[in-house]
């Protein structure tokens, strides 16, 4: 695998999940693989889990890690071809990407959606510019439209906690005061489309995700109906896609409560974090035995590690 910018880059999700679970048992078993190799993590947005788990994964593989916060420390980058750069942007990605590529073997990038321009966000300008100009391997640490490292960690977590029967998995929208990206939900849907599961997406009307991503996944507008007999309840807020980037509904009736969890088949509660307590989910649910958010965050390390391993193996 040269790049990891979408969950489908893995080729075989189930194989990667099982290999990640093996790696988790002895995380230092491939320590020699990354010797002499450097990964550069570029952040255009905030991060806790992605930043720390990806560094941890790289170190488990013996790699050197360089981290740069573009938002606060870097020159403001221009991405438009032919731009007359007489404004606030100091450096073009054409130079920046080529320069960075000389200092490392893999570049990992976090660059959230603008949520103001659907076409530009769909074009994935930041990730694709680095792919085009850096030439080295590129990893998506949450781009405008996807967060595949999170989706892979979620697949690992569900494998570890899965029931004996074919699981019912619900992706539920929940309210949030801010407009959030679609990336986490998109990659979750793409990952679920590769799984043997009864998968249902539930959200208020008007919150449909990109139909090119949801394809023929089941959508149920009645959250309580969706929760019935669920084995996993995976929760995430996103802003409207149709009315791009807008918050159309902050109805607290969509918060995940103990009462709703009682409708499920003793479901595990999952969320990628960070989560707004008592807005997205009631304390009683996230603090319950059924909440596996901390285990889910732990799997971010093994998600990143299997991705890095596959990329290092590609380079030989
Ligand atoms: C990001 C998102 O894409 O939804 C990152 C999730 C991994 N989340 C947020 O920006 C939440 C910010 C907040 O204020 O709650």
CSV table of N, CA and C and ligand atoms in Angstrom, one decimal, residues 112 142 147 176 178 180-181 236 272-274 276, ligand 1:
chain,number,residue,atom,x,y,z
A,112,UNK,N,-9.1,19.5,8.1
A,112,UNK,CA,-10.6,19.3,8.1
A,112,UNK,C,-11.3,20.0,6.9
A,142,UNK,N,-7.5,12.6,9.0
A,142,UNK,CA,-8.8,13.3,8.8
A,142,UNK,C,-8.7,14.4,7.8
A,147,UNK,N,-12.1,10.0,7.5
A,147,UNK,CA,-11.1,9.8,8.6
A,147,UNK,C,-10.9,8.2,8.7
A,176,UNK,N,-25.2,18.8,18.5
A,176,UNK,CA,-23.9,19.4,18.8
A,176,UNK,C,-24.1,20.9,18.6
A,178,UNK,N,-21.9,23.1,17.5
A,178,UNK,CA,-21.1,23.6,16.4
A,178,UNK,C,-21.4,22.8,15.1
A,180,UNK,N,-20.1,20.4,12.6
A,180,UNK,CA,-18.9,19.5,12.5
A,180,UNK,C,-18.9,18.8,11.1
A,181,UNK,N,-17.7,18.4,10.7
A,181,UNK,CA,-17.5,17.7,9.4
A,181,UNK,C,-18.2,16.4,9.3
A,236,UNK,N,-22.2,10.0,16.4
A,236,UNK,CA,-21.4,11.1,15.9
A,236,UNK,C,-22.3,12.3,15.4
A,272,UNK,N,-16.0,8.4,18.6
A,272,UNK,CA,-14.6,8.6,18.3
A,272,UNK,C,-13.9,9.6,19.2
A,273,UNK,N,-14.6,10.4,20.0
A,273,UNK,CA,-14.1,11.4,20.9
A,273,UNK,C,-13.4,12.5,20.1
A,274,UNK,N,-13.3,13.7,20.5
A,274,UNK,CA,-13.9,14.2,21.7
A,274,UNK,C,-15.4,14.3,21.7
A,276,UNK,N,-19.1,15.7,23.5
A,276,UNK,CA,-19.8,16.7,24.4
A,276,UNK,C,-20.7,15.9,25.3
B,1,LIG,C1,-13.8,16.6,14.8
B,1,LIG,C2,-14.9,16.1,13.8
B,1,LIG,O1,-14.5,15.8,12.6
B,1,LIG,O2,-16.0,16.0,14.2
B,1,LIG,C3,-12.8,15.5,15.1
B,1,LIG,C4,-13.3,14.2,15.5
B,1,LIG,C5,-12.2,13.2,15.5
B,1,LIG,N1,-14.5,16.9,16.0
B,1,LIG,C6,-14.6,18.2,16.5
B,1,LIG,O3,-14.2,19.1,15.8
B,1,LIG,C7,-15.3,18.4,17.8
B,1,LIG,C8,-15.1,19.8,18.3
B,1,LIG,C9,-15.9,20.2,19.5
B,1,LIG,O4,-15.8,21.4,19.8
B,1,LIG,O5,-16.7,19.4,20.0
